[in-house]
Amino acid sequence: MPELIPDSDLLQPPDFIQLLDEDGGRVPNPEFDRWVRDIGATELGALYDDLVVVRRLDVEATALQRQGELGLWPPLLGQEAAQIGSARALRPDDFVFSSYRENAVAYCRGVGLTDLVKMWRGSAQSGWDPASVGMAVPAIIIGAQTLHATGWALGAQFDGVDAVAVTYFGDGATSEGDVNEAMVFAASFQVPVVFFCQNNQWAISEPVGLQARVHIANRAPGFGIPALRVDGNDVLAVMAATRVALDRARSGNGPTFIEAVTYRMGPHTTADDPTRYRDPADLAAWAKRDPILRLRRLLEAEGLFTPEFEAAVAAHADAAAAELRAGCIALPDPHPLSVFDHVYTTPQATLDGQRDGYAEYLASFDSAGSTSSSTSSKGASV
Amino acid sequence: MTMIKVFALPDLGEGLTESEIVAWHVAPGDTVTLNQHIADVETAKAVVELPSPFSGVVSELYRPEGVLVHVGDPIVSFEVAGADGSGPDADLPGSPEPVTREANLVGYGPDAERHGRPKRRARPGSAAGNAAAAEPVPTTDSAAASVVERPRSSPPVRMLAQSLGIDLTTVTGTGPDGVITRDDVRAHGVTPDAVSVDATSIAVTTVTAIPGGTRESRTPIKSLRKLTAAAMVKSAFTAPHVTEFLTIDVTPTIDLLATINAAGARTGAARVGILAVVAQAVCLAAARTPSVNTRWDDAAGEIVQFHYLNLGIAAATPRGLMVPVIADADRLGLAGLAAALADLTAAARTGTTTPAALAGGTLTITNIGVFGIDAGTPILNPGEAAILAMGAIRRTPWEHQGEIALRQVITLSLSFDHRLVDGEQGSRFLADVGTILANPGMALTMLAGVGLAGSNSAGSNSAGSNPAGSNPAG
């Protein structure tokens, strides 16, 4: 019998990094505590404000979809700490390549609130200028952004800068070819990229256990990429782990994989009904691990959660939600020809031809909205 | 100063055309705040909570609970404070006035009038089937919130319950986690007392329980059933139908198919069935009797002669009767027809037949033999001149070479529109089809002049946008 690598090694989970337990108590961890030593009262308050604001924005966007103002929305409810803790660890010159659910990351990067919903309203092909905020527009193709991040990191390596690419994706994406290819390249070239996986337990309706026989974090070492497994609902642990990974990348030590263990409390998107596949008991269990609740308890324990503070955060959240709503509803419908506007940076003859053809087609509609020549669609069927 | 704002049902999923209001949580006169949960709405995908789009007072609910509403239909209106008031946006400092525009649809905005796909499947326990949206809406004030929780059961069990006229909400499940099993439904059905008729279940079930229990059930006429009915009535009462029958020995064709498929198995070719041979025979015979491939255009006062043959294949699908079409069937040849039939069958079974695939037929075959039936008087697919029904192939004592032998025998039934097709033409067409099936070699005698748009049409004319303009073969 040949000697096999025992799969018991693979089934063994890596250490679970947690600095803040479910009741808001600090969990001593000398190795990781030092990475968040600078987080004092002010910073904790700011993190709490972030968490509450992005949840409020998410709820407002979900309501806007139900009211017909957005075509679709992918809620991030429950994943606030994983996104805020990591995004607040980044520098402005780092670059984020995310999926479509990282609206809290976009918020941290400085994306305008109205810009968050532009694409989901169908008002624009993309919501913002990636270069101005250091964050690409969301990848809808599952996992494609990990390749973009790896390529960007390779460029940063060539440029000799210490900026880092951070790519966000989910547990389901780790089964996609793109993510595996990206990890192969990232490891081979030792590029400065952080693979940040939010394991929210669900690939739409597919539980993570069905597609991963080992812990998600255990997949990375097979590619030669060190991995960290962190409590994704613990904003401090997420921040510490992300800082470790960023530091490794900036020091020329190559990619790091982070599995942030969290839970998607809402539907996959507003077109999904999670009650069809989710056990309510699971939901209740994860509700106790709520990321906002535990930080609030820490703040209370430290005497920082004053009524004034609570009111200020609530007012900030309500104002942000109102700004999002007003901005969303006021978005103008785009001109049909604007679809050609941002395809290339320089003029292209083929595209110009298509634009002219489309303009001509649009002009063929009379004011009543019917075509002047109705025969065009008939001939084809004969 | 106040103004009335009307809220229309938005597309709550992706590309949905209709939804059902499961429950209203507000009534006219109620004061609501922005995003307050005012209703539960069920789409084909999910039950979702509808948040109020305005702060104000509910002035009218346009649709009762338990009915299907098309996207874009008004469902509720609000009295909201005007721009000068201290109204809905008082808590939204600095925001532009949003209420001057009606709730709109983003994206491609599905056509609210469209009855096509994606379809919502009616479920027992929901009111989905209670009203096609075009129908007068029954007032069901008593519809209760009890329908939010659908009884746990599997689709076959729900179908069984529906067929027995049993409201699943009245059945107690004994399966794992209280799942309702077939036995539960059957046991429920045989206990007269158990068929309770309470007001709430009547209001919300697809099959309305009536006094007398399971002896009758009523299903609203809608969707495909309704379309099928209208098409059949129109056809039956505009086109004077004649039906002819021909019973033939198709043993030689069955033998030939065995040879073809044995050869095809080695090359991996698609399996050829009797339906493909019938289709091929119809194409050959139609070329010799063009009047079966025509249309009566009453409005224009003209007879339209098709110089191509789009062959409809009537299919029983989970959604009901459909007639997907094989375009230019006369150009495909036997192997091409077999492949097209396989594609069409797969699409029909999986419910992925596209509307385009259902349009443009010129002549139809219906295979009632698959149900074990010998013959019938098929009703023409509206607008077509002929329809051929294939019966079941049976081993039958039959005269063969002067003796009685057990032979494979089939009955063909041909209905045709007597305005377009005389008895002589219809009879010749049917006889030609029969001749080919009884002796496939006879097809060789009919090949001359084949190709309704020219015998070399597949090569030379396919690029043209108007093959009908090419010369039909004499």
JSON list of N, CA and C in Angstrom, two decimals, chain B residues 9 11 15-19 69-72 110-112 114-120:
[
{"chain": "B", "resi": 9, "resn": "LEU", "atom": "N", "xyz": [-47.54, 47.51, -8.69]},
{"chain": "B", "resi": 9, "resn": "LEU", "atom": "CA", "xyz": [-46.74, 46.33, -8.34]},
{"chain": "B", "resi": 9, "resn": "LEU", "atom": "C", "xyz": [-45.45, 46.31, -9.15]},
{"chain": "B", "resi": 11, "resn": "ASP", "atom": "N", "xyz": [-41.67, 44.56, -10.30]},
{"chain": "B", "resi": 11, "resn": "ASP", "atom": "CA", "xyz": [-41.10, 43.22, -10.53]},
{"chain": "B", "resi": 11, "resn": "ASP", "atom": "C", "xyz": [-40.25, 42.88, -9.32]},
{"chain": "B", "resi": 15, "resn": "GLY", "atom": "N", "xyz": [-37.43, 39.57, -13.76]},
{"chain": "B", "resi": 15, "resn": "GLY", "atom": "CA", "xyz": [-38.19, 39.24, -14.96]},
{"chain": "B", "resi": 15, "resn": "GLY", "atom": "C", "xyz": [-39.52, 38.56, -14.69]},
{"chain": "B", "resi": 16, "resn": "LEU", "atom": "N", "xyz": [-40.10, 38.81, -13.53]},
{"chain": "B", "resi": 16, "resn": "LEU", "atom": "CA", "xyz": [-41.40, 38.21, -13.24]},
{"chain": "B", "resi": 16, "resn": "LEU", "atom": "C", "xyz": [-42.51, 39.12, -13.76]},
{"chain": "B", "resi": 17, "resn": "THR", "atom": "N", "xyz": [-43.62, 38.55, -14.15]},
{"chain": "B", "resi": 17, "resn": "THR", "atom": "CA", "xyz": [-44.70, 39.34, -14.72]},
{"chain": "B", "resi": 17, "resn": "THR", "atom": "C", "xyz": [-45.88, 39.48, -13.78]},
{"chain": "B", "resi": 18, "resn": "GLU", "atom": "N", "xyz": [-45.94, 38.67, -12.75]},
{"chain": "B", "resi": 18, "resn": "GLU", "atom": "CA", "xyz": [-47.10, 38.72, -11.89]},
{"chain": "B", "resi": 18, "resn": "GLU", "atom": "C", "xyz": [-46.76, 38.23, -10.50]},
{"chain": "B", "resi": 19, "resn": "SER", "atom": "N", "xyz": [-47.57, 38.61, -9.55]},
{"chain": "B", "resi": 19, "resn": "SER", "atom": "CA", "xyz": [-47.39, 38.20, -8.17]},
{"chain": "B", "resi": 19, "resn": "SER", "atom": "C", "xyz": [-48.76, 38.09, -7.52]},
{"chain": "B", "resi": 69, "resn": "VAL", "atom": "N", "xyz": [-51.75, 39.55, -9.45]},
{"chain": "B", "resi": 69, "resn": "VAL", "atom": "CA", "xyz": [-51.68, 40.92, -9.94]},
{"chain": "B", "resi": 69, "resn": "VAL", "atom": "C", "xyz": [-50.54, 41.00, -10.94]},
{"chain": "B", "resi": 70, "resn": "HIS", "atom": "N", "xyz": [-50.81, 41.65, -12.06]},
{"chain": "B", "resi": 70, "resn": "HIS", "atom": "CA", "xyz": [-49.74, 41.83, -13.04]},
{"chain": "B", "resi": 70, "resn": "HIS", "atom": "C", "xyz": [-48.81, 42.95, -12.63]},
{"chain": "B", "resi": 71, "resn": "VAL", "atom": "N", "xyz": [-47.55, 42.77, -12.92]},
{"chain": "B", "resi": 71, "resn": "VAL", "atom": "CA", "xyz": [-46.57, 43.82, -12.69]},
{"chain": "B", "resi": 71, "resn": "VAL", "atom": "C", "xyz": [-47.03, 45.08, -13.42]},
{"chain": "B", "resi": 72, "resn": "GLY", "atom": "N", "xyz": [-47.03, 46.19, -12.71]},
{"chain": "B", "resi": 72, "resn": "GLY", "atom": "CA", "xyz": [-47.46, 47.45, -13.30]},
{"chain": "B", "resi": 72, "resn": "GLY", "atom": "C", "xyz": [-48.88, 47.84, -12.95]},
{"chain": "B", "resi": 110, "resn": "PRO", "atom": "N", "xyz": [-41.02, 43.97, -17.66]},
{"chain": "B", "resi": 110, "resn": "PRO", "atom": "CA", "xyz": [-41.81, 42.98, -18.36]},
{"chain": "B", "resi": 110, "resn": "PRO", "atom": "C", "xyz": [-43.19, 43.50, -18.73]},
{"chain": "B", "resi": 111, "resn": "ASP", "atom": "N", "xyz": [-43.67, 43.09, -19.87]},
{"chain": "B", "resi": 111, "resn": "ASP", "atom": "CA", "xyz": [-44.96, 43.52, -20.36]},
{"chain": "B", "resi": 111, "resn": "ASP", "atom": "C", "xyz": [-46.05, 42.99, -19.46]},
{"chain": "B", "resi": 112, "resn": "ALA", "atom": "N", "xyz": [-46.78, 43.89, -18.86]},
{"chain": "B", "resi": 112, "resn": "ALA", "atom": "CA", "xyz": [-47.79, 43.45, -17.90]},
{"chain": "B", "resi": 112, "resn": "ALA", "atom": "C", "xyz": [-48.92, 42.69, -18.55]},
{"chain": "B", "resi": 114, "resn": "ARG", "atom": "N", "xyz": [-48.56, 40.51, -20.92]},
{"chain": "B", "resi": 114, "resn": "ARG", "atom": "CA", "xyz": [-48.12, 39.27, -21.52]},
{"chain": "B", "resi": 114, "resn": "ARG", "atom": "C", "xyz": [-48.54, 38.09, -20.65]},
{"chain": "B", "resi": 115, "resn": "HIS", "atom": "N", "xyz": [-49.04, 37.06, -21.29]},
{"chain": "B", "resi": 115, "resn": "HIS", "atom": "CA", "xyz": [-49.44, 35.88, -20.53]},
{"chain": "B", "resi": 115, "resn": "HIS", "atom": "C", "xyz": [-48.46, 34.75, -20.72]},
{"chain": "B", "resi": 116, "resn": "GLY", "atom": "N", "xyz": [-47.38, 35.01, -21.42]},
{"chain": "B", "resi": 116, "resn": "GLY", "atom": "CA", "xyz": [-46.43, 33.95, -21.72]},
{"chain": "B", "resi": 116, "resn": "GLY", "atom": "C", "xyz": [-45.50, 33.69, -20.55]},
{"chain": "B", "resi": 117, "resn": "ARG", "atom": "N", "xyz": [-44.36, 33.08, -20.86]},
{"chain": "B", "resi": 117, "resn": "ARG", "atom": "CA", "xyz": [-43.42, 32.74, -19.82]},
{"chain": "B", "resi": 117, "resn": "ARG", "atom": "C", "xyz": [-42.76, 34.00, -19.27]},
{"chain": "B", "resi": 118, "resn": "PRO", "atom": "N", "xyz": [-42.13, 34.01, -18.10]},
{"chain": "B", "resi": 118, "resn": "PRO", "atom": "CA", "xyz": [-42.16, 32.88, -17.19]},
{"chain": "B", "resi": 118, "resn": "PRO", "atom": "C", "xyz": [-43.50, 32.75, -16.49]},
{"chain": "B", "resi": 119, "resn": "LYS", "atom": "N", "xyz": [-43.95, 31.55, -16.43]},
{"chain": "B", "resi": 119, "resn": "LYS", "atom": "CA", "xyz": [-45.25, 31.31, -15.83]},
{"chain": "B", "resi": 119, "resn": "LYS", "atom": "C", "xyz": [-45.09, 30.99, -14.36]},
{"chain": "B", "resi": 120, "resn": "ARG", "atom": "N", "xyz": [-46.12, 31.32, -13.66]},
{"chain": "B", "resi": 120, "resn": "ARG", "atom": "CA", "xyz": [-46.14, 31.01, -12.25]},
{"chain": "B", "resi": 120, "resn": "ARG", "atom": "C", "xyz": [-46.95, 29.73, -12.10]}
]
